[in-house]
PDB file of C-alpha atoms in Angstrom:
ATOM      1  CA  MET L 177      40.502  19.433   6.239  1.00  0.00           C
ATOM      2  CA  SER L 178      37.547  17.337   7.053  1.00  0.00           C
ATOM      3  CA  VAL L 179      35.596  16.837  10.029  1.00  0.00           C
ATOM      4  CA  THR L 180      34.106  13.752  11.193  1.00  0.00           C
ATOM      5  CA  GLN L 181      31.334  13.720  13.979  1.00  0.00           C
ATOM      6  CA  ARG L 182      31.634  10.619  16.163  1.00  0.00           C
ATOM      7  CA  GLU L 183      29.444   9.089  18.498  1.00  0.00           C
ATOM      8  CA  PRO L 184      30.196  10.095  22.225  1.00  0.00           C
ATOM      9  CA  GLY L 185      31.354   6.606  24.141  1.00  0.00           C
ATOM     10  CA  PRO L 186      32.652   5.888  27.308  1.00  0.00           C
ATOM     11  CA  GLU L 187      36.005   6.356  28.317  1.00  0.00           C
ATOM     12  CA  PRO L 188      37.451   3.902  30.889  1.00  0.00           C
ATOM     13  CA  GLY L 189      40.736   5.852  31.363  1.00  0.00           C
ATOM     14  CA  GLY L 190      39.057   8.848  31.973  1.00  0.00           C
ATOM     15  CA  GLY L 191      40.446  11.778  30.609  1.00  0.00           C
ATOM     16  CA  SER L 192      39.939  13.405  26.775  1.00  0.00           C
ATOM     17  CA  GLY L 193      43.734  13.392  26.474  1.00  0.00           C
ATOM     18  CA  GLY L 194      44.539   9.748  27.188  1.00  0.00           C
ATOM     19  CA  SER L 195      47.057   7.801  25.715  1.00  0.00           C
ATOM     20  CA  PRO L 196      47.281   5.267  23.044  1.00  0.00           C
ATOM     21  CA  GLY L 197      46.217   2.383  25.116  1.00  0.00           C
ATOM     22  CA  ALA L 198      43.711   3.828  27.133  1.00  0.00           C
ATOM     23  CA  ASP L 199      42.293   4.691  23.530  1.00  0.00           C
ATOM     24  CA  ALA L 200      42.555   0.767  22.513  1.00  0.00           C
ATOM     25  CA  GLY L 201      40.567  -0.006  25.843  1.00  0.00           C
ATOM     26  CA  SER L 202      37.558   2.584  24.650  1.00  0.00           C
ATOM     27  CA  ARG L 203      37.275   1.307  21.587  1.00  0.00           C
ATOM     28  CA  ALA L 204      37.223  -2.615  22.835  1.00  0.00           C
ATOM     29  CA  TYR L 205      34.581  -1.698  25.524  1.00  0.00           C
ATOM     30  CA  ALA L 206      32.256   0.169  22.676  1.00  0.00           C
ATOM     31  CA  GLU L 207      32.996  -3.010  20.705  1.00  0.00           C
ATOM     32  CA  ARG L 208      31.498  -5.262  23.377  1.00  0.00           C
ATOM     33  CA  GLU L 209      28.313  -2.747  24.049  1.00  0.00           C
ATOM     34  CA  HIS L 210      27.782  -2.847  20.375  1.00  0.00           C
ATOM     35  CA  ASP L 211      27.634  -6.422  20.256  1.00  0.00           C
ATOM     36  CA  ALA L 212      25.734  -7.109  23.422  1.00  0.00           C
ATOM     37  CA  ALA L 213      22.751  -4.652  21.784  1.00  0.00           C
ATOM     38  CA  GLN L 214      22.756  -6.336  18.926  1.00  0.00           C
ATOM     39  CA  GLU L 215      22.708  -9.461  20.558  1.00  0.00           C
ATOM     40  CA  SER L 216      19.706  -8.661  22.566  1.00  0.00           C
ATOM     41  CA  MET L 217      18.024  -7.171  19.323  1.00  0.00           C
ATOM     42  CA  ARG L 218      18.406 -10.518  17.783  1.00  0.00           C
ATOM     43  CA  ASP L 219      17.086 -12.220  20.667  1.00  0.00           C
ATOM     44  CA  ARG L 220      13.871  -9.841  20.911  1.00  0.00           C
ATOM     45  CA  ILE L 221      13.612 -10.101  16.491  1.00  0.00           C
ATOM     46  CA  THR L 222      13.501 -14.049  16.649  1.00  0.00           C
ATOM     47  CA  ALA L 223      10.815 -13.959  19.641  1.00  0.00           C
ATOM     48  CA  HIS L 224       8.702 -11.665  18.000  1.00  0.00           C
ATOM     49  CA  SER L 225       9.008 -13.230  14.719  1.00  0.00           C
ATOM     50  CA  LEU L 226       8.248 -16.919  16.298  1.00  0.00           C
ATOM     51  CA  THR L 227       5.403 -15.233  17.974  1.00  0.00           C
ATOM     52  CA  THR L 228       4.072 -13.411  14.474  1.00  0.00           C
ATOM     53  CA  ARG L 229       4.741 -17.197  12.695  1.00  0.00           C
ATOM     54  CA  ARG L 230       2.419 -18.838  15.779  1.00  0.00           C
ATOM     55  CA  ASP L 231      -0.307 -16.168  15.099  1.00  0.00           C
ATOM     56  CA  CYS L 232      -0.234 -16.224  11.564  1.00  0.00           C
ATOM     57  CA  LEU L 233      -0.284 -20.378  11.516  1.00  0.00           C
ATOM     58  CA  ARG L 234      -3.234 -20.383  13.925  1.00  0.00           C
ATOM     59  CA  LEU L 235      -4.985 -17.826  12.031  1.00  0.00           C
ATOM     60  CA  VAL L 236      -4.645 -19.669   8.611  1.00  0.00           C
ATOM     61  CA  ALA L 237      -5.576 -22.883  10.530  1.00  0.00           C
ATOM     62  CA  THR L 238      -9.057 -21.384  12.137  1.00  0.00           C
ATOM     63  CA  VAL L 239     -10.005 -19.557   8.737  1.00  0.00           C
ATOM     64  CA  SER L 240      -9.073 -22.872   6.716  1.00  0.00           C
ATOM     65  CA  GLY L 241     -11.279 -24.658   9.331  1.00  0.00           C
ATOM     66  CA  GLY L 242     -13.892 -22.586   9.143  1.00  0.00           C
ATOM     67  CA  LEU L 243     -14.052 -22.359   5.358  1.00  0.00           C
ATOM     68  CA  ALA L 244     -13.905 -26.150   5.091  1.00  0.00           C
ATOM     69  CA  ALA L 245     -17.009 -26.471   8.129  1.00  0.00           C
ATOM     70  CA  GLY L 246     -18.692 -23.800   5.858  1.00  0.00           C
ATOM     71  CA  GLY L 247     -18.057 -26.108   2.199  1.00  0.00           C
ATOM     72  CA  VAL L 248     -19.461 -29.263   4.057  1.00  0.00           C
ATOM     73  CA  ALA L 249     -22.348 -27.236   5.387  1.00  0.00           C
ATOM     74  CA  VAL L 250     -23.363 -25.708   2.534  1.00  0.00           C
ATOM     75  CA  ALA L 251     -23.025 -29.151   0.539  1.00  0.00           C
ATOM     76  CA  ALA L 252     -24.826 -30.906   3.690  1.00  0.00           C
ATOM     77  CA  GLY L 253     -28.093 -28.236   2.888  1.00  0.00           C
ATOM     78  CA  VAL L 254     -27.347 -26.756   6.812  1.00  0.00           C
ATOM     79  CA  LEU L 255     -26.082 -23.216   4.765  1.00  0.00           C
ATOM     80  CA  HIS L 256     -28.020 -22.466   1.560  1.00  0.00           C
ATOM     81  CA  ARG L 257     -25.997 -21.459  -1.377  1.00  0.00           C
ATOM     82  CA  HIS L 258     -27.450 -17.967  -3.319  1.00  0.00           C
ATOM     83  CA  GLY L 259     -30.529 -18.770  -5.071  1.00  0.00           C
ATOM     84  CA  ASP L 260     -31.162 -22.277  -3.674  1.00  0.00           C
ATOM     85  CA  SER L 261     -33.491 -20.778  -1.164  1.00  0.00           C
ATOM     86  CA  GLY L 262     -37.175 -22.573  -2.501  1.00  0.00           C
ATOM     87  CA  ASN L 263     -40.216 -21.149  -4.533  1.00  0.00           C
ATOM     88  CA  ALA L 264     -41.418 -18.073  -2.486  1.00  0.00           C
ATOM     89  CA  GLN L 265     -41.664 -14.956  -4.753  1.00  0.00           C
ATOM     90  CA  PRO L 266     -38.728 -12.663  -3.935  1.00  0.00           C
ATOM     91  CA  PRO L 267     -39.237  -8.894  -3.243  1.00  0.00           C
ATOM     92  CA  ARG L 268     -38.654  -6.330  -5.434  1.00  0.00           C
ATOM     93  CA  VAL L 269     -35.837  -4.347  -3.862  1.00  0.00           C
ATOM     94  CA  ARG L 270     -34.082  -0.810  -5.044  1.00  0.00           C
ATOM     95  CA  ILE L 271     -30.380  -1.435  -4.819  1.00  0.00           C
ATOM     96  CA  ALA L 272     -29.092   1.864  -6.602  1.00  0.00           C
ATOM     97  CA  ASP L 273     -30.599   4.798  -7.465  1.00  0.00           C
ATOM     98  CA  ARG L 274     -28.187   4.801 -10.983  1.00  0.00           C
ATOM     99  CA  LEU L 275     -25.496   2.458 -11.834  1.00  0.00           C
ATOM    100  CA  GLU L 276     -23.317   4.244 -14.648  1.00  0.00           C
ATOM    101  CA  PRO L 277     -21.412   2.041 -17.102  1.00  0.00           C
ATOM    102  CA  GLY L 278     -18.348   0.676 -15.928  1.00  0.00           C
ATOM    103  CA  ARG L 279     -19.698   0.844 -12.143  1.00  0.00           C
ATOM    104  CA  SER L 280     -20.398  -2.278 -10.006  1.00  0.00           C
ATOM    105  CA  VAL L 281     -22.685  -2.054  -6.471  1.00  0.00           C
ATOM    106  CA  ALA L 282     -22.831  -4.779  -3.465  1.00  0.00           C
ATOM    107  CA  PHE L 283     -26.189  -5.464  -2.116  1.00  0.00           C
ATOM    108  CA  ARG L 284     -28.127  -7.718  -0.106  1.00  0.00           C
ATOM    109  CA  TYR L 285     -30.606 -10.025  -1.901  1.00  0.00           C
ATOM    110  CA  PRO L 286     -33.309 -11.632  -1.167  1.00  0.00           C
ATOM    111  CA  GLU L 287     -32.791 -12.009   2.336  1.00  0.00           C
ATOM    112  CA  ASP L 288     -30.236 -10.125   4.276  1.00  0.00           C
ATOM    113  CA  GLU L 289     -27.440 -12.487   4.648  1.00  0.00           C
ATOM    114  CA  ASP L 290     -27.542 -13.105   0.874  1.00  0.00           C
ATOM    115  CA  ARG L 291     -24.697 -11.141  -0.564  1.00  0.00           C
ATOM    116  CA  ALA L 292     -24.823 -10.022  -4.077  1.00  0.00           C
ATOM    117  CA  VAL L 293     -23.095  -7.722  -6.660  1.00  0.00           C
ATOM    118  CA  ALA L 294     -24.964  -5.594  -9.583  1.00  0.00           C
ATOM    119  CA  VAL L 295     -22.698  -4.271 -12.316  1.00  0.00           C
ATOM    120  CA  ARG L 296     -23.262  -2.156 -15.222  1.00  0.00           C
ATOM    121  CA  LEU L 297     -21.015  -2.785 -18.220  1.00  0.00           C
ATOM    122  CA  GLY L 298     -19.335  -0.690 -20.616  1.00  0.00           C
ATOM    123  CA  ASP L 299     -22.119  -1.125 -23.342  1.00  0.00           C
ATOM    124  CA  GLY L 300     -24.675  -0.664 -21.040  1.00  0.00           C
ATOM    125  CA  THR L 301     -25.840  -4.179 -19.968  1.00  0.00           C
ATOM    126  CA  LEU L 302     -26.894  -4.457 -16.438  1.00  0.00           C
ATOM    127  CA  VAL L 303     -25.990  -8.125 -14.859  1.00  0.00           C
ATOM    128  CA  GLY L 304     -26.525  -9.276 -11.162  1.00  0.00           C
ATOM    129  CA  TYR L 305     -25.151 -12.130  -9.379  1.00  0.00           C
ATOM    130  CA  SER L 306     -25.132 -13.499  -6.019  1.00  0.00           C
ATOM    131  CA  ALA L 307     -21.529 -12.603  -4.325  1.00  0.00           C
ATOM    132  CA  VAL L 308     -21.172 -15.591  -2.871  1.00  0.00           C
ATOM    133  CA  CYS L 309     -18.803 -18.437  -4.572  1.00  0.00           C
ATOM    134  CA  THR L 310     -19.825 -21.803  -5.561  1.00  0.00           C
ATOM    135  CA  HIS L 311     -16.168 -23.239  -4.566  1.00  0.00           C
ATOM    136  CA  LEU L 312     -16.531 -22.473  -0.381  1.00  0.00           C
ATOM    137  CA  ALA L 313     -18.645 -19.408  -0.034  1.00  0.00           C
ATOM    138  CA  CYS L 314     -16.216 -16.919   0.141  1.00  0.00           C
ATOM    139  CA  GLY L 315     -17.234 -13.538  -0.825  1.00  0.00           C
ATOM    140  CA  VAL L 316     -17.172 -12.456  -5.085  1.00  0.00           C
ATOM    141  CA  MET L 317     -16.226  -9.361  -6.159  1.00  0.00           C
ATOM    142  CA  TRP L 318     -16.388  -7.054  -9.447  1.00  0.00           C
ATOM    143  CA  ARG L 319     -12.809  -6.458 -10.629  1.00  0.00           C
ATOM    144  CA  ALA L 320     -12.590  -3.874 -13.050  1.00  0.00           C
ATOM    145  CA  ASP L 321      -8.956  -4.282 -14.003  1.00  0.00           C
ATOM    146  CA  ARG L 322      -9.168  -7.400 -15.186  1.00  0.00           C
ATOM    147  CA  GLY L 323      -9.608  -7.831 -18.410  1.00  0.00           C
ATOM    148  CA  ASP L 324     -11.707  -5.756 -21.300  1.00  0.00           C
ATOM    149  CA  GLU L 325     -14.996  -6.102 -19.214  1.00  0.00           C
ATOM    150  CA  GLY L 326     -13.525  -6.906 -15.767  1.00  0.00           C
ATOM    151  CA  GLU L 327     -14.588 -10.292 -13.886  1.00  0.00           C
ATOM    152  CA  LEU L 328     -16.116 -11.416 -10.899  1.00  0.00           C
ATOM    153  CA  TYR L 329     -13.278 -12.718  -8.783  1.00  0.00           C
ATOM    154  CA  CYS L 330     -12.921 -14.603  -5.631  1.00  0.00           C
ATOM    155  CA  PRO L 331      -9.689 -13.957  -3.526  1.00  0.00           C
ATOM    156  CA  CYS L 332     -10.026 -17.253  -1.528  1.00  0.00           C
ATOM    157  CA  HIS L 333      -9.174 -19.955  -3.664  1.00  0.00           C
ATOM    158  CA  GLU L 334      -8.384 -17.431  -7.328  1.00  0.00           C
ATOM    159  CA  GLY L 335     -12.116 -18.714  -8.466  1.00  0.00           C
ATOM    160  CA  VAL L 336     -12.904 -16.588 -11.536  1.00  0.00           C
ATOM    161  CA  PHE L 337     -16.268 -15.849 -13.348  1.00  0.00           C
ATOM    162  CA  ASP L 338     -17.620 -14.304 -16.376  1.00  0.00           C
ATOM    163  CA  VAL L 339     -19.073 -10.945 -15.569  1.00  0.00           C
ATOM    164  CA  ARG L 340     -21.272 -11.231 -18.769  1.00  0.00           C
ATOM    165  CA  THR L 341     -22.956 -15.330 -18.241  1.00  0.00           C
ATOM    166  CA  GLY L 342     -21.344 -15.761 -14.316  1.00  0.00           C
ATOM    167  CA  GLU L 343     -19.831 -19.294 -15.504  1.00  0.00           C
ATOM    168  CA  VAL L 344     -16.630 -20.180 -14.689  1.00  0.00           C
ATOM    169  CA  THR L 345     -13.253 -19.293 -16.547  1.00  0.00           C
ATOM    170  CA  ALA L 346     -10.625 -20.097 -13.665  1.00  0.00           C
ATOM    171  CA  GLY L 347     -10.121 -21.747 -10.424  1.00  0.00           C
ATOM    172  CA  PRO L 348     -12.067 -24.414  -8.675  1.00  0.00           C
ATOM    173  CA  PRO L 349     -15.787 -23.515  -8.294  1.00  0.00           C
ATOM    174  CA  PRO L 350     -17.445 -26.598  -9.507  1.00  0.00           C
ATOM    175  CA  ARG L 351     -20.855 -24.103 -10.603  1.00  0.00           C
ATOM    176  CA  PRO L 352     -21.695 -21.049 -12.186  1.00  0.00           C
ATOM    177  CA  LEU L 353     -22.666 -17.880 -10.164  1.00  0.00           C
ATOM    178  CA  PRO L 354     -26.337 -17.901  -9.340  1.00  0.00           C
ATOM    179  CA  LYS L 355     -27.826 -14.887 -11.200  1.00  0.00           C
ATOM    180  CA  VAL L 356     -29.973 -12.086  -9.619  1.00  0.00           C
ATOM    181  CA  TYR L 357     -32.381 -10.520 -12.070  1.00  0.00           C
ATOM    182  CA  LEU L 358     -32.623  -6.431 -12.235  1.00  0.00           C
ATOM    183  CA  THR L 359     -34.558  -4.100 -13.616  1.00  0.00           C
ATOM    184  CA  GLU L 360     -33.896  -0.392 -14.528  1.00  0.00           C
ATOM    185  CA  GLU L 361     -36.740   2.196 -14.334  1.00  0.00           C
ATOM    186  CA  GLU L 362     -37.055   5.483 -16.125  1.00  0.00           C
ATOM    187  CA  ASP L 363     -35.493   7.558 -13.482  1.00  0.00           C
ATOM    188  CA  GLY L 364     -32.682   5.217 -13.681  1.00  0.00           C
ATOM    189  CA  SER L 365     -33.181   3.285 -10.269  1.00  0.00           C
ATOM    190  CA  VAL L 366     -31.758  -0.264 -10.406  1.00  0.00           C
ATOM    191  CA  TRP L 367     -34.161  -3.095  -9.001  1.00  0.00           C
ATOM    192  CA  ALA L 368     -33.805  -6.767  -8.104  1.00  0.00           C
ATOM    193  CA  PHE L 369     -36.752  -8.572  -8.567  1.00  0.00           C
ATOM    194  CA  ALA L 370     -36.024 -12.462  -8.364  1.00  0.00           C
ATOM    195  CA  THR L 371     -33.146 -14.847  -8.268  1.00  0.00           C
ATOM    196  CA  ALA L 372     -31.736 -18.233  -9.953  1.00  0.00           C
ATOM    197  CA  ARG L 373     -29.988 -21.564  -8.660  1.00  0.00           C
ATOM    198  CA  SER L 374     -26.674 -21.618 -10.006  1.00  0.00           C
ATOM    199  CA  GLY L 375     -27.608 -22.813 -13.968  1.00  0.00           C
ATOM    200  CA  GLU L 376     -30.990 -22.187 -14.037  1.00  0.00           C
ATOM    201  CA  ASN L 377     -32.534 -20.760 -16.917  1.00  0.00           C
ATOM    202  CA  VAL L 378     -34.361 -17.732 -16.734  1.00  0.00           C
ATOM    203  CA  THR L 379     -37.864 -18.539 -17.472  1.00  0.00           C
ATOM    204  CA  ASP L 380     -37.767 -21.645 -15.070  1.00  0.00           C
ATOM    205  CA  ALA L 381     -36.207 -19.342 -12.630  1.00  0.00           C
ATOM    206  CA  LEU L 382     -39.471 -17.372 -12.998  1.00  0.00           C
ATOM    207  CA  CYS L 383     -41.519 -19.990 -13.357  1.00  0.00           C
ATOM    208  CA  ARG L 384     -40.196 -21.439 -10.007  1.00  0.00           C
ATOM    209  CA  GLN L 385     -40.877 -18.348  -7.813  1.00  0.00           C
ATOM    210  CA  PHE L 386     -43.777 -16.414  -9.628  1.00  0.00           C
ATOM    211  CA  GLN L 387     -47.780 -17.322  -8.905  1.00  0.00           C
ATOM    212  CA  GLN L 388     -49.611 -14.555 -10.559  1.00  0.00           C
ATOM    213  CA  PRO L 389     -51.763 -16.478 -13.514  1.00  0.00           C
ATOM    214  CA  ASP L 390     -51.453 -14.309 -16.185  1.00  0.00           C
ATOM    215  CA  LEU L 391     -47.452 -13.649 -15.743  1.00  0.00           C
ATOM    216  CA  ARG L 392     -47.344 -17.564 -15.965  1.00  0.00           C
ATOM    217  CA  ARG L 393     -48.899 -17.972 -19.331  1.00  0.00           C
ATOM    218  CA  GLN L 394     -46.777 -14.928 -21.053  1.00  0.00           C
ATOM    219  CA  LEU L 395     -43.995 -16.680 -19.502  1.00  0.00           C
ATOM    220  CA  GLY L 396     -45.259 -20.352 -20.901  1.00  0.00           C
ATOM    221  CA  CYS L 397     -45.007 -21.917 -17.211  1.00  0.00           C
ATOM    222  CA  PRO L 398     -46.407 -25.399 -16.852  1.00  0.00           C
ATOM    223  CA  GLU L 399     -49.715 -25.658 -15.330  1.00  0.00           C
ATOM    224  CA  GLU L 400     -49.648 -25.557 -11.391  1.00  0.00           C
ATOM    225  CA  GLY L 401     -50.319 -29.804 -10.564  1.00  0.00           C
ATOM    226  CA  GLY L 402     -48.916 -30.897 -13.861  1.00  0.00           C
ATOM    227  CA  ASP L 403     -46.213 -33.120 -14.725  1.00  0.00           C
ATOM    228  CA  GLY L 404     -44.287 -30.112 -15.716  1.00  0.00           C
TER     229      GLY L 404
END
């Protein structure tokens, strides 16, 4: 013999041993209550969904507007892209006590508002870049799970940069990531010491930023005040 547990419901007939008619009335009453509860729940879900959609659309519009304004401001020179901040010699900044192969570190360089990322590749190569996408200035991150060496990835519009070179490999970014030049000391600490504009080679970048005569001669920099 099986026993089925039923939810207690109202009994309009008043007794537990009522007639079949009373049982039918009880079932009809319970079904009406159930339908009313379901309808009320649907109304609440619909209202919540509409509110959520409105909030979502409002958020998307705000973010999209902000990105567009940021892109225009960068293009107009109101906001500078990383590495485009003039010819002053940048500071030398310690960014990590040690950086192991297959690891990355986010830091700020050369100024506190300049986002950057350093990556130690599997073969020990140390690379550094601006973490500001050259498309609309969204944040760029290193994704170790993408490709053999990982990739530099901007989630805003699926921009992808080669981790060894900073060159664009996919998406809308129009230029490579500006480089941040790094050096490693004997104790394993990693330091940032210079930046490059997007597409600028290392000699031009260092000659633009360093004014020490001996260093400039070693780099083969043009004479200051000359045509080069």
